[in-house]
Amino acid sequence: MNVFGIGLPEMALIMVVALLIFGPKKLPEIGRSLGKAIRGFQEASKEFENEFKKEADRIEKSVNVPMKATLEPSQKVLAATEAAAEQDEPVADATTEPDAVSQTQQG
């Protein structure tokens, strides 16, 4: 068993020293106070964690809304560009000689 990096023998030694210093009458009161302090610390820690998560979610939502607004028009432009690219016809065939093209345009 290892609590806060303190093993069972060290914990027993701390308990014996506390018993000698404070006496058997004060030890339960000190234990209660210590328990209340630990519980208060845990509650404060959970409250901090919840507030942190709420802020992180709020920030994430505030970032996602502008990103969606930016992505939608760019997707429309991309779709329009692809549609225009499909409708493009080559001006001249790659196998046609330049002279033949100029003769067909003149005549």
Coordinates of N, CA and C in Angstrom, one line a residue:
M1 N 0.8 -1.2 0.0 CA 0.0 0.0 0.0 C 0.9 1.2 0.0
N2 N 0.6 2.2 -0.9 CA 1.4 3.4 -1.0 C 0.5 4.6 -1.2
V3 N 0.4 5.4 -0.2 CA -0.4 6.6 -0.3 C 0.5 7.9 -0.2
F4 N 0.4 8.7 -1.2 CA 1.2 9.9 -1.3 C 2.7 9.6 -1.2
G5 N 3.1 8.5 -1.8 CA 4.5 8.1 -1.7 C 5.0 7.6 -0.4
I6 N 4.0 7.3 0.5 CA 4.4 6.9 1.9 C 3.9 5.4 2.0
G7 N 4.8 4.5 2.4 CA 4.4 3.1 2.5 C 3.8 2.9 3.9
L8 N 3.4 1.6 4.1 CA 2.8 1.2 5.4 C 3.6 1.4 6.6
P9 N 4.9 1.1 6.6 CA 5.8 1.3 7.8 C 5.9 2.8 8.1
E10 N 6.1 3.6 7.1 CA 6.2 5.1 7.3 C 4.9 5.6 7.9
M11 N 3.7 5.1 7.4 CA 2.4 5.6 7.9 C 2.2 5.2 9.3
A12 N 2.6 4.0 9.7 CA 2.5 3.6 11.1 C 3.4 4.4 12.0
L13 N 4.6 4.8 11.6 CA 5.5 5.6 12.3 C 4.9 7.0 12.5
I14 N 4.3 7.6 11.5 CA 3.6 8.9 11.6 C 2.5 8.8 12.6
M15 N 1.7 7.7 12.6 CA 0.6 7.6 13.5 C 1.1 7.5 14.9
V16 N 2.1 6.8 15.2 CA 2.7 6.6 16.5 C 3.2 8.0 17.0
V17 N 3.9 8.7 16.2 CA 4.4 10.0 16.5 C 3.2 11.0 16.8
A18 N 2.2 11.0 16.0 CA 1.0 11.8 16.2 C 0.3 11.5 17.5
L19 N 0.2 10.2 17.8 CA -0.4 9.8 19.1 C 0.4 10.3 20.3
L20 N 1.7 10.2 20.2 CA 2.6 10.7 21.3 C 2.5 12.2 21.4
I21 N 2.4 12.9 20.3 CA 2.4 14.4 20.4 C 1.1 14.9 20.8
F22 N 0.0 14.5 20.2 CA -1.3 15.0 20.5 C -2.1 14.3 21.5
G23 N -1.8 13.1 21.8 CA -2.5 12.3 22.8 C -3.7 11.6 22.2
P24 N -4.3 10.6 22.9 CA -5.4 9.9 22.4 C -6.7 10.7 22.4
K25 N -6.8 11.7 23.2 CA -8.1 12.5 23.2 C -8.2 13.4 22.1
K26 N -7.1 14.0 21.6 CA -7.1 15.0 20.5 C -7.0 14.3 19.1
L27 N -6.5 13.1 19.1 CA -6.3 12.5 17.8 C -7.6 12.3 16.9
P28 N -8.7 11.9 17.5 CA -10.0 11.9 16.6 C -10.4 13.2 16.1
E29 N -10.2 14.3 16.9 CA -10.6 15.6 16.5 C -9.6 16.0 15.3
I30 N -8.4 15.7 15.4 CA -7.4 16.1 14.4 C -7.8 15.3 13.1
G31 N -8.1 14.0 13.3 CA -8.5 13.2 12.1 C -9.7 13.7 11.4
R32 N -10.7 14.2 12.2 CA -11.9 14.8 11.6 C -11.5 16.1 10.8
S33 N -10.7 16.9 11.4 CA -10.3 18.1 10.8 C -9.5 17.8 9.5
L34 N -8.7 16.9 9.5 CA -7.9 16.5 8.4 C -8.8 15.9 7.3
G35 N -9.8 15.1 7.7 CA -10.8 14.6 6.7 C -11.6 15.7 6.0
K36 N -12.0 16.7 6.8 CA -12.8 17.8 6.3 C -11.9 18.6 5.3
A37 N -10.7 18.8 5.6 CA -9.8 19.5 4.8 C -9.6 18.8 3.4
I38 N -9.4 17.5 3.5 CA -9.2 16.7 2.3 C -10.4 16.8 1.4
R39 N -11.6 16.6 2.1 CA -12.9 16.7 1.3 C -13.1 18.0 0.7
G40 N -12.7 19.1 1.4 CA -12.8 20.4 0.8 C -11.9 20.6 -0.4
F41 N -10.7 20.1 -0.3 CA -9.8 20.1 -1.4 C -10.3 19.4 -2.6
Q42 N -10.9 18.2 -2.4 CA -11.4 17.4 -3.5 C -12.6 18.1 -4.1
E43 N -13.5 18.7 -3.3 CA -14.6 19.5 -3.9 C -14.1 20.7 -4.7
A44 N -13.1 21.4 -4.2 CA -12.6 22.5 -4.9 C -11.9 22.1 -6.2
S45 N -11.2 20.9 -6.2 CA -10.6 20.4 -7.3 C -11.6 20.0 -8.4
K46 N -12.7 19.4 -8.0 CA -13.8 19.0 -8.9 C -14.5 20.2 -9.5
E47 N -14.7 21.2 -8.7 CA -15.3 22.5 -9.2 C -14.4 23.2 -10.2
F48 N -13.1 23.2 -9.9 CA -12.2 23.8 -10.9 C -12.2 23.0 -12.2
E49 N -12.2 21.7 -12.1 CA -12.2 20.9 -13.3 C -13.5 21.1 -14.1
N50 N -14.6 21.2 -13.4 CA -15.9 21.4 -14.1 C -15.9 22.8 -14.8
E51 N -15.4 23.8 -14.1 CA -15.3 25.2 -14.7 C -14.4 25.2 -15.9
F52 N -13.3 24.5 -15.8 CA -12.3 24.4 -16.9 C -12.9 23.7 -18.1
K53 N -13.7 22.6 -17.9 CA -14.3 21.9 -19.0 C -15.4 22.8 -19.6
K54 N -16.1 23.6 -18.8 CA -17.2 24.5 -19.4 C -16.5 25.5 -20.3
E55 N -15.5 26.1 -19.8 CA -14.8 27.1 -20.6 C -14.2 26.6 -21.9
A56 N -13.6 25.4 -21.8 CA -13.0 24.7 -23.0 C -14.1 24.4 -24.0
D57 N -15.3 24.0 -23.5 CA -16.4 23.7 -24.4 C -16.9 25.0 -25.1
R58 N -17.0 26.1 -24.3 CA -17.5 27.4 -24.8 C -16.5 27.9 -25.8
I59 N -15.2 27.8 -25.6 CA -14.2 28.2 -26.5 C -14.3 27.4 -27.8
E60 N -14.4 26.1 -27.6 CA -14.5 25.2 -28.8 C -15.7 25.6 -29.7
K61 N -16.9 25.8 -29.0 CA -18.1 26.2 -29.8 C -17.9 27.5 -30.5
S62 N -17.2 28.5 -29.8 CA -17.0 29.8 -30.5 C -16.0 29.7 -31.6
V63 N -15.2 28.7 -31.6 CA -14.3 28.5 -32.8 C -14.9 27.8 -33.9
N64 N -15.7 26.8 -33.5 CA -16.4 25.9 -34.6 C -17.4 26.7 -35.4
V65 N -18.1 27.6 -34.8 CA -19.1 28.4 -35.6 C -18.5 29.2 -36.7
P66 N -17.5 30.0 -36.5 CA -16.8 30.7 -37.6 C -16.2 29.8 -38.6
M67 N -15.7 28.6 -38.1 CA -15.0 27.7 -39.1 C -16.1 27.1 -40.0
K68 N -17.3 26.8 -39.5 CA -18.3 26.3 -40.4 C -18.8 27.3 -41.4
A69 N -18.9 28.6 -40.9 CA -19.3 29.6 -41.8 C -18.2 29.9 -42.9
T70 N -17.0 29.6 -42.6 CA -15.9 29.7 -43.6 C -15.9 28.6 -44.5
L71 N -16.1 27.4 -44.1 CA -16.1 26.2 -44.9 C -17.2 26.1 -45.9
E72 N -18.4 26.5 -45.5 CA -19.5 26.4 -46.4 C -19.4 27.2 -47.7
P73 N -19.0 28.4 -47.7 CA -18.8 29.1 -49.0 C -17.6 28.6 -49.8
S74 N -16.6 28.1 -49.1 CA -15.4 27.6 -49.9 C -15.8 26.3 -50.5
Q75 N -16.7 25.5 -49.9 CA -17.1 24.3 -50.5 C -18.0 24.6 -51.8
K76 N -18.8 25.6 -51.7 CA -19.6 26.0 -52.8 C -18.8 26.5 -54.0
V77 N -17.7 27.2 -53.7 CA -16.8 27.7 -54.7 C -16.1 26.5 -55.3
L78 N -15.7 25.6 -54.5 CA -15.0 24.4 -55.0 C -15.9 23.6 -55.9
A79 N -17.2 23.4 -55.6 CA -18.1 22.7 -56.4 C -18.3 23.4 -57.7
A80 N -18.5 24.8 -57.7 CA -18.6 25.5 -58.9 C -17.4 25.4 -59.8
T81 N -16.2 25.5 -59.2 CA -15.0 25.3 -60.0 C -14.9 24.0 -60.7
E82 N -15.3 22.9 -59.9 CA -15.3 21.6 -60.5 C -16.3 21.5 -61.6
A83 N -17.5 22.1 -61.5 CA -18.5 22.0 -62.5 C -18.0 22.8 -63.7
A84 N -17.4 23.9 -63.5 CA -16.9 24.7 -64.7 C -15.7 23.9 -65.4
A85 N -14.9 23.2 -64.6 CA -13.8 22.4 -65.2 C -14.3 21.3 -66.1
E86 N -15.5 20.7 -65.7 CA -16.1 19.6 -66.4 C -16.6 20.1 -67.7
Q87 N -17.1 21.4 -67.8 CA -17.7 21.9 -69.0 C -16.7 22.5 -70.0
D88 N -15.5 22.7 -69.5 CA -14.4 23.2 -70.4 C -14.1 22.2 -71.5
E89 N -14.0 22.7 -72.8 CA -13.7 21.9 -73.9 C -12.3 22.4 -74.4
P90 N -11.4 21.5 -74.8 CA -10.1 22.0 -75.3 C -10.3 22.8 -76.6
V91 N -9.5 23.8 -76.7 CA -9.5 24.7 -77.9 C -9.0 24.0 -79.1
A92 N -7.9 23.3 -78.9 CA -7.3 22.5 -80.0 C -6.8 21.2 -79.5
D93 N -6.9 20.2 -80.4 CA -6.4 18.9 -80.0 C -4.9 18.9 -79.8
A94 N -4.4 18.2 -78.9 CA -2.9 18.1 -78.7 C -2.2 17.5 -79.9
T95 N -2.9 16.7 -80.7 CA -2.3 16.1 -81.9 C -2.4 17.0 -83.1
T96 N -3.1 18.0 -83.1 CA -3.3 18.9 -84.3 C -2.0 19.8 -84.4
E97 N -1.6 19.9 -85.6 CA -0.4 20.8 -85.9 C -0.9 22.3 -85.8
P98 N 0.0 23.1 -85.4 CA -0.3 24.6 -85.3 C -0.8 25.2 -86.6
D99 N -0.1 24.7 -87.7 CA -0.5 25.3 -89.0 C -1.9 24.9 -89.4
A100 N -2.2 23.6 -89.1 CA -3.6 23.1 -89.4 C -4.7 23.9 -88.7
V101 N -4.4 24.3 -87.5 CA -5.3 25.0 -86.7 C -5.5 26.4 -87.3
S102 N -4.4 27.0 -87.7 CA -4.6 28.4 -88.2 C -5.3 28.4 -89.6
Q103 N -5.1 27.3 -90.4 CA -5.7 27.2 -91.7 C -7.2 27.0 -91.5
T104 N -7.6 26.2 -90.5 CA -9.1 26.0 -90.3 C -9.7 27.2 -89.8
Q105 N -9.0 28.1 -89.0 CA -9.6 29.3 -88.5 C -9.7 30.3 -89.7
Q106 N -8.8 30.3 -90.6 CA -8.8 31.3 -91.7 C -9.8 30.9 -92.8
G107 N -10.0 29.7 -93.0 CA -10.7 29.2 -94.2 C -12.1 28.8 -93.9

